[in-house]
Coordinates of C-alpha atoms and ligand atoms in Angstrom, one line a residue:
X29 CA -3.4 6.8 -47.4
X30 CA -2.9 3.7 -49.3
X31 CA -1.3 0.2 -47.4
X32 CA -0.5 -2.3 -50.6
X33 CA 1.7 -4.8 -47.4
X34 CA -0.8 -5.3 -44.8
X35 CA -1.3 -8.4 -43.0
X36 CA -4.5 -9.5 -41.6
X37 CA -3.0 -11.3 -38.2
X38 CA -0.9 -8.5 -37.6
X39 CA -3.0 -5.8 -37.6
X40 CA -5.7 -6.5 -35.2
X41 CA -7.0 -3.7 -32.5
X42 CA -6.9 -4.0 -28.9
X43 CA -10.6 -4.3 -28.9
X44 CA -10.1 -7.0 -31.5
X45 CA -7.9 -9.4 -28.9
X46 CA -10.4 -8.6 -25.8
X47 CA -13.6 -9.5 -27.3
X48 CA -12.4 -12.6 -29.8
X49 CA -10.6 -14.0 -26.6
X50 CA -13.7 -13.8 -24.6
X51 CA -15.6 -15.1 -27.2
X52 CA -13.6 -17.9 -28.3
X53 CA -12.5 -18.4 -24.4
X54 CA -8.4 -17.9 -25.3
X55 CA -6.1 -16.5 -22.1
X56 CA -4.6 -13.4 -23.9
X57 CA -1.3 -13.8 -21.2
X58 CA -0.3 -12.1 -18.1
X59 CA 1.5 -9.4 -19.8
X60 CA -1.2 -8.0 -22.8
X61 CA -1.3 -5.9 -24.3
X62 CA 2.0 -5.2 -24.4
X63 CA 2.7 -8.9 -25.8
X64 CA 1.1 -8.1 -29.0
X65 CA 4.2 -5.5 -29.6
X66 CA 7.6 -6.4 -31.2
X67 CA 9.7 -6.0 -28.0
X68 CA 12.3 -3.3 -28.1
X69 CA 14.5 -5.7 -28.2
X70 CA 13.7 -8.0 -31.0
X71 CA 16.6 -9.2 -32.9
X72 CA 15.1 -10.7 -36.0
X73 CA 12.5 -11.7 -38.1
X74 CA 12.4 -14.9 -36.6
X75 CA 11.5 -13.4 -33.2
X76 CA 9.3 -11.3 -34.8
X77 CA 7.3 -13.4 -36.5
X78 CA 6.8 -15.3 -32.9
X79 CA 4.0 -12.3 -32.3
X80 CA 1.8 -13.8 -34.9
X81 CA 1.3 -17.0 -32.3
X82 CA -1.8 -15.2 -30.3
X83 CA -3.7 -13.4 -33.0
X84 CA -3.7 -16.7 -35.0
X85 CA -4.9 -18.2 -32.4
X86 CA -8.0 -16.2 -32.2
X87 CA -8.8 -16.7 -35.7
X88 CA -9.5 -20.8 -35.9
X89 CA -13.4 -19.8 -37.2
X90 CA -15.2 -18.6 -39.8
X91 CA -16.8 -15.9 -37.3
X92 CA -13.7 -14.8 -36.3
X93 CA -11.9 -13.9 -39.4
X94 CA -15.0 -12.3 -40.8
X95 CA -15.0 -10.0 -38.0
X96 CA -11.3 -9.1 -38.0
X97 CA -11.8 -8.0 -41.4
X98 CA -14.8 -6.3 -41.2
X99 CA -13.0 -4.1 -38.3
X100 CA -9.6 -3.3 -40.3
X101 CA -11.4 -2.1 -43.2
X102 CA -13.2 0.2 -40.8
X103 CA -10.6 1.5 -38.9
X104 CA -8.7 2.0 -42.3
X105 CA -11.6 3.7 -43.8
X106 CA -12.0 5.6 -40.2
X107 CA -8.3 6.6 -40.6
X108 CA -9.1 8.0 -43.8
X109 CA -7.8 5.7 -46.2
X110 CA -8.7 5.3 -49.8
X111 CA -8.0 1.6 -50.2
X112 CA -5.6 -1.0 -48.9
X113 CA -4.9 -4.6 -50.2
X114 CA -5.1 -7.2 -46.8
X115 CA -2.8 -10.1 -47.0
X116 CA -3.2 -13.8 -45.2
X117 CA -2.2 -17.1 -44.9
X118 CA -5.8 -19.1 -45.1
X119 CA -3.4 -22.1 -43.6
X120 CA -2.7 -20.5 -40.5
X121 CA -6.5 -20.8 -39.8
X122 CA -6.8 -24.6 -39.6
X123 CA -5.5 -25.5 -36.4
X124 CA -8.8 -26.5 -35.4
X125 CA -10.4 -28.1 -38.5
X126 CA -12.1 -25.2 -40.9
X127 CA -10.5 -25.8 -44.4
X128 CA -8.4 -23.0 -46.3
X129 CA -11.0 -22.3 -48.4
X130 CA -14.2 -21.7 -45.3
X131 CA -11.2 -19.0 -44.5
X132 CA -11.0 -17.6 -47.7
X133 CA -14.6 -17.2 -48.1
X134 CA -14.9 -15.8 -44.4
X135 CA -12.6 -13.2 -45.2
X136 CA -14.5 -12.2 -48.2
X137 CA -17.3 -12.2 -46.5
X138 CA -16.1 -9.7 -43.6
X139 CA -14.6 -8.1 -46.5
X140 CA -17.8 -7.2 -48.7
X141 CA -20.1 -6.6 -45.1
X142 CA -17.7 -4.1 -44.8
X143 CA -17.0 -2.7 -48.0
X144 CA -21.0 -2.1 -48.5
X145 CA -21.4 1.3 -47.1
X146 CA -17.9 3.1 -48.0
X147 CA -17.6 5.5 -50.7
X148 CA -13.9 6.8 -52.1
X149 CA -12.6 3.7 -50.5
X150 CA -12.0 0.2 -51.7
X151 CA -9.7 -2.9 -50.8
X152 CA -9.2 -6.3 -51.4
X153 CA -7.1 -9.7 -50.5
X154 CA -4.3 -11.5 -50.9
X155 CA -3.5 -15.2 -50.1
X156 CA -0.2 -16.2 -48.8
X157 CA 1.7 -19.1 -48.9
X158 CA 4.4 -19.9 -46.1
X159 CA 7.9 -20.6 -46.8
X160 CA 7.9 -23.1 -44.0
X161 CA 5.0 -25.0 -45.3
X162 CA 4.9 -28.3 -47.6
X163 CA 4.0 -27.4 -51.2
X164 CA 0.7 -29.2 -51.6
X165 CA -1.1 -27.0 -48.6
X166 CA 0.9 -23.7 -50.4
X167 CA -0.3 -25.0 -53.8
X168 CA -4.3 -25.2 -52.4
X169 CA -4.1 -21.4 -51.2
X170 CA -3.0 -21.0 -55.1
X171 CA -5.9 -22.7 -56.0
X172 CA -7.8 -20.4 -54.2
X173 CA -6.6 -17.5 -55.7
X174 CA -7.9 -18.4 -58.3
X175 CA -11.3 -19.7 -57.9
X176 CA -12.2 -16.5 -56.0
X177 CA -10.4 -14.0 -57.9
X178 CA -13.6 -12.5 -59.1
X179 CA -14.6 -12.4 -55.3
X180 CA -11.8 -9.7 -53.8
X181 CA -8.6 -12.0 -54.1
X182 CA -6.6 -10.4 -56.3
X183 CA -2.8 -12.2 -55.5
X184 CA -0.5 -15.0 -54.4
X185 CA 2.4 -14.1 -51.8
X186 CA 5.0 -16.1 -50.2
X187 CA 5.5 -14.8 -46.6
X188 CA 7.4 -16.4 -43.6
X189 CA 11.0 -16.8 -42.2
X190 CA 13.2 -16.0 -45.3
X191 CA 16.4 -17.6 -44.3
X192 CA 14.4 -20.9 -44.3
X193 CA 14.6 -21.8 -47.7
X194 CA 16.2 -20.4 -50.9
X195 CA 13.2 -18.6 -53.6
X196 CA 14.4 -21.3 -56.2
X197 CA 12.6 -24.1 -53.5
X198 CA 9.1 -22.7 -54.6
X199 CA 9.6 -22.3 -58.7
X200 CA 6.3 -25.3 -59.0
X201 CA 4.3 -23.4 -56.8
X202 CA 4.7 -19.9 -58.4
X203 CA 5.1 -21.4 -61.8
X204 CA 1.4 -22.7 -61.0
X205 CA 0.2 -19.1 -60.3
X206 CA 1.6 -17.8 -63.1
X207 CA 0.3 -20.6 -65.5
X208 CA -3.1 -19.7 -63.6
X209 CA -2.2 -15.9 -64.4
X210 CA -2.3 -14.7 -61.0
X211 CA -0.7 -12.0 -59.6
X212 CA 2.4 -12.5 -57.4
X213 CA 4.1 -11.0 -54.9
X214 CA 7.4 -12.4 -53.4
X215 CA 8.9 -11.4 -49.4
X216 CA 12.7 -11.0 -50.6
X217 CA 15.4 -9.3 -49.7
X218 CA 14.1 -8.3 -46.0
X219 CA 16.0 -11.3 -44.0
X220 CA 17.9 -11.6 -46.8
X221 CA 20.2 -10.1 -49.3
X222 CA 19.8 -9.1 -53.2
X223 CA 20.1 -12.7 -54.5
X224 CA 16.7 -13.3 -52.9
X225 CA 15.1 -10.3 -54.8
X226 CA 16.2 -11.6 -58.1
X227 CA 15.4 -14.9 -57.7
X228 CA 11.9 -13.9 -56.2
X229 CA 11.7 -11.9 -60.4
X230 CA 13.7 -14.0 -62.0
X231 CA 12.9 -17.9 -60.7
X232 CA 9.7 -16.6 -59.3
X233 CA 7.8 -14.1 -61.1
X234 CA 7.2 -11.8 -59.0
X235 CA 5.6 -8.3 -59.7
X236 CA 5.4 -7.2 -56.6
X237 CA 8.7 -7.4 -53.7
X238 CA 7.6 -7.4 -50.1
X239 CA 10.7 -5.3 -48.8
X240 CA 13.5 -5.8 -51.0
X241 CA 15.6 -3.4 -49.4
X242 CA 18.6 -5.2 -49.4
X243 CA 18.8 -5.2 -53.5
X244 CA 21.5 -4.0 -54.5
X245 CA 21.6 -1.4 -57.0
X246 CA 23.9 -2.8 -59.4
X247 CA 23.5 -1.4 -63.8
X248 CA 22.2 -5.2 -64.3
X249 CA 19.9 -5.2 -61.7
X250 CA 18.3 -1.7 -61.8
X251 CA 17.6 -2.7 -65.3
X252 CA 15.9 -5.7 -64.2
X253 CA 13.6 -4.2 -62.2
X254 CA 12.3 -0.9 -64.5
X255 CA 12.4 -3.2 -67.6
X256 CA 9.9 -5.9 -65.7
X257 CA 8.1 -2.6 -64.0
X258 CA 8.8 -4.2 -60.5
X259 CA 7.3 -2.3 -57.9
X260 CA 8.7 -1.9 -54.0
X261 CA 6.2 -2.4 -51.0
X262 CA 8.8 -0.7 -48.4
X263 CA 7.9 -1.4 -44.6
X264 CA 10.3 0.6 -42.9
X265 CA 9.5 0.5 -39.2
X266 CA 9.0 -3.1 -39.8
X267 CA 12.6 -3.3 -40.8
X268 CA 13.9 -1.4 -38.0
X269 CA 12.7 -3.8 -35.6
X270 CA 14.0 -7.1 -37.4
X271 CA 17.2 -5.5 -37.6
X272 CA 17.2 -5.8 -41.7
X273 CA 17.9 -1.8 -41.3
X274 CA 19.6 -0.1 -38.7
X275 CA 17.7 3.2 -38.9
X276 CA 14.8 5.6 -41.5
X277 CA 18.0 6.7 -42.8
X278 CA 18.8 3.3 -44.3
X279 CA 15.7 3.1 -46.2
X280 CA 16.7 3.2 -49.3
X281 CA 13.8 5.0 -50.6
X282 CA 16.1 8.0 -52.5
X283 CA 18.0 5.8 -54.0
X284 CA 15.2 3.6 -55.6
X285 CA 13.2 6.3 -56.9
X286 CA 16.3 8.1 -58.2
X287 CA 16.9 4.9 -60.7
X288 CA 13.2 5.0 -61.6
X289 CA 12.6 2.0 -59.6
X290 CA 8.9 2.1 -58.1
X291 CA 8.8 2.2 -54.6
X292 CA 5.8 2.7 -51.9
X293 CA 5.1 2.7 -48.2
X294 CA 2.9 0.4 -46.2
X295 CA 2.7 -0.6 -42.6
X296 CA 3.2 -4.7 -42.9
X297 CA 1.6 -4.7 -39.5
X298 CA -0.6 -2.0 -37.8
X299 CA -0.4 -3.9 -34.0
X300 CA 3.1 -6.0 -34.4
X301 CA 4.8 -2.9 -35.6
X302 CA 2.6 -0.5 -33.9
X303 CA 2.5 1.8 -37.2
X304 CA 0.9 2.7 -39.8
X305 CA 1.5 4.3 -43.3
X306 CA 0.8 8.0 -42.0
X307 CA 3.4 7.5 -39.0
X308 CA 5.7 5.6 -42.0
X309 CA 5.5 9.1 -44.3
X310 CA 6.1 10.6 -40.9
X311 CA 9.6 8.5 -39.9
X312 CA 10.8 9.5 -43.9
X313 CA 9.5 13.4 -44.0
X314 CA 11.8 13.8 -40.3
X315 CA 14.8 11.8 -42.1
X316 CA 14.4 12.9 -45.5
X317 CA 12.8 16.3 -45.7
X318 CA 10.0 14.4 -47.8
X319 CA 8.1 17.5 -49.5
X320 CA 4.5 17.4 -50.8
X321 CA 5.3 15.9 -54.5
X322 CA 7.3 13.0 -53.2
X323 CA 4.5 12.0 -50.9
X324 CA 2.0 12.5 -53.8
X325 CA 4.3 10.3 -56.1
X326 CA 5.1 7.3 -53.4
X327 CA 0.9 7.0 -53.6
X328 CA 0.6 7.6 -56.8
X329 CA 3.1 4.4 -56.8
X330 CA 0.5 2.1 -55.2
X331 CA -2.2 3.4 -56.8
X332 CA -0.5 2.1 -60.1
X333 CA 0.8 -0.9 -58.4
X334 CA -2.3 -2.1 -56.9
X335 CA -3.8 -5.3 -58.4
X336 CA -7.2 -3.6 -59.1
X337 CA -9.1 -2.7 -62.1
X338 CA -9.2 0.8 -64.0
X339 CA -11.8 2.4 -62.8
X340 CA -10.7 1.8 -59.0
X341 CA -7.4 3.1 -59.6
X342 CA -9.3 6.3 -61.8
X343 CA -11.1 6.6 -58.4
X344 CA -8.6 6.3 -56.4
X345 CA -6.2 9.0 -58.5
X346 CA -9.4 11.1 -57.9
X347 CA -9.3 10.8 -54.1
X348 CA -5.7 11.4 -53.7
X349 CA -6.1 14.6 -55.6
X350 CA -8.6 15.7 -53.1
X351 CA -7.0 14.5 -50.1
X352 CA -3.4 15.1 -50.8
X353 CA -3.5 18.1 -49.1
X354 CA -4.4 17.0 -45.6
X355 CA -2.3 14.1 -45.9
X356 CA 0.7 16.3 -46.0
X357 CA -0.7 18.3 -43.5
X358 CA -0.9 15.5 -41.0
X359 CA 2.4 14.5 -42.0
X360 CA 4.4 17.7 -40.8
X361 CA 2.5 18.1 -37.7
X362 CA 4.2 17.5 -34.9
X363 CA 2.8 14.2 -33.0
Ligands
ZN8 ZN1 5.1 -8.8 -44.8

């Protein structure tokens, strides 16, 4: 499996939480685990962004972040994944005095440790701003990306509560990573409607749309996104649970890849949402019927979407090919 829409804070294990709270002496609350869940309940992203609160908390040292990282890649590699790009906010890891960039070079660290004995597999990073931060601590994580975009950081994001501000808010910071040449990605049209999508291409650059399921497929727009060969990074449980969709049939997978707009599937977060992108293929194969082509041709997706170089993605079309097989296999089988 491939996850291109993964983030870091979300995606801790159990074991994760238990032995980082012991360590770094945090209460984990009367009611974990089952407070590291979106509830049931949840009623937007807003709430369900509230979930991030505890992990983040955990992660306020260089020690700590290396180790989360360290343990995603292995569970990921564990889980029989080929390669996954990890996503964070090195602001978000402040709160008690280590700078952005200790947390950058943390995560590469736990990143590289362990990377070193994995063969067929390979991932890397990708800084995020915040919508809901000022631009000068969002324009140092751009910075970032690019000093260590030799080292594993391979994009720019902007992440956070969409409704907060408009895309055309950020055009200095994104014109910035594009005048640095970085990659970007943009979280669009998940909170928010189509509007957000095209200003996150058209204002913001983006190659990449975190969600984007609410763009409507309009002549103009379709064209927009095949002409700048935009590519999808579909979260659909994730969704579900903020209430941008109200079921798997609303994903609007069919209809994307029927205009020849590229779409894949990722997890956005393995704890948070409880998922990952095997149970994903699983939610769309019960809805859709999903044969073993279409599964072959979402991955192939991310494979050509992700910000690494040729021979990775060589590699990684190599794996796939081998592994395609019990990937659809695991997909069918009845949980
Ligand atoms: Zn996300």
């Amino acid at each position: 499996m491939i996850d291109l829409h993964l983030h870091l804070d979300g995606s801790l294990s159990i074991e994760d939480f238990n032995y980082l709270a012991e360590r770094n002496h945090i209460y984990l609350g009367d009611n974990f685990p089952e407070n590291v869940y979106v509830p049931n309940d949840c009623k937007s992203l807003e709430e369900y962004l509230t979930r991030f609160d505890l992990p983040c908390s955990l992660l306020q040292d260089e020690f700590s972040i290396a180790y989360v990282v360290s343990s995603l890649v292995n569970r990921l590699y564990n889980d029989g994944y080929i390669y996954a790009e990890i996503r964070f906010a090195p602001q978000l890891h402040t709160l008690k005095g280590m700078s952005q960039e200790n947390a950058v070079i943390a995560a590469i660290s736990g990143l590289n440790f362990a990377l070193k004995d994995k063969e067929g597999f390979d991932a890397n990073l990708i800084l995020c701003c915040m919508r809901q931060s000022p631009v000068e601590v969002n324009m140092h994580a751009i910075e970032l990306a690019d000093k260590y975009r030799d080292k594993k950081v391979v994009a720019v994001d902007l992440a956070g509560p969409e409704a907060f501000l408009t895309g055309d808010h950020y055009t200095s910071l994104f014109d910035e990573a594009k005048k640095r040449n970085l990659n970007i990605i943009i979280h669009a049209g998940e909170a928010c409607g189509s509007e957000e999508v095209i200003r996150a291409v058209d204002l913001l650059h983006a190659q990449r749309i975190g969600h984007g399921v609410h763009l409507e497929l309009t002549k103009e727009n379709i064209r927009k996104m095949t002409e700048n060969r935009i590519t999808f990074e579909f979260c659909p449980t994730s969704n579900l649970q903020t209430t941008s969709l109200p079921d798997y049939k609303a994903v609007p997978i069919r209809e994307f890849d029927k205009y020849g707009i590229a779409v894949t599937i990722n997890s956005d977060n393995m704890t948070v949402s409880d998922t990952n992108v095997l149970k994903e293929f699983r939610h769309l194969y019960k809805e859709f019927n999903l044969q073993k082509y279409e599964v072959r041709h979402f991955l192939t997706n991310s494979i050509n979407a992700s910000f690494t170089d040729y021979a990775t993605k060589a590699m990684l079309l190599n794996e796939l090919n081998k592994k395609i097989d019990s990937y659809y296999d695991l997909i069918i089988k009845e949980e």
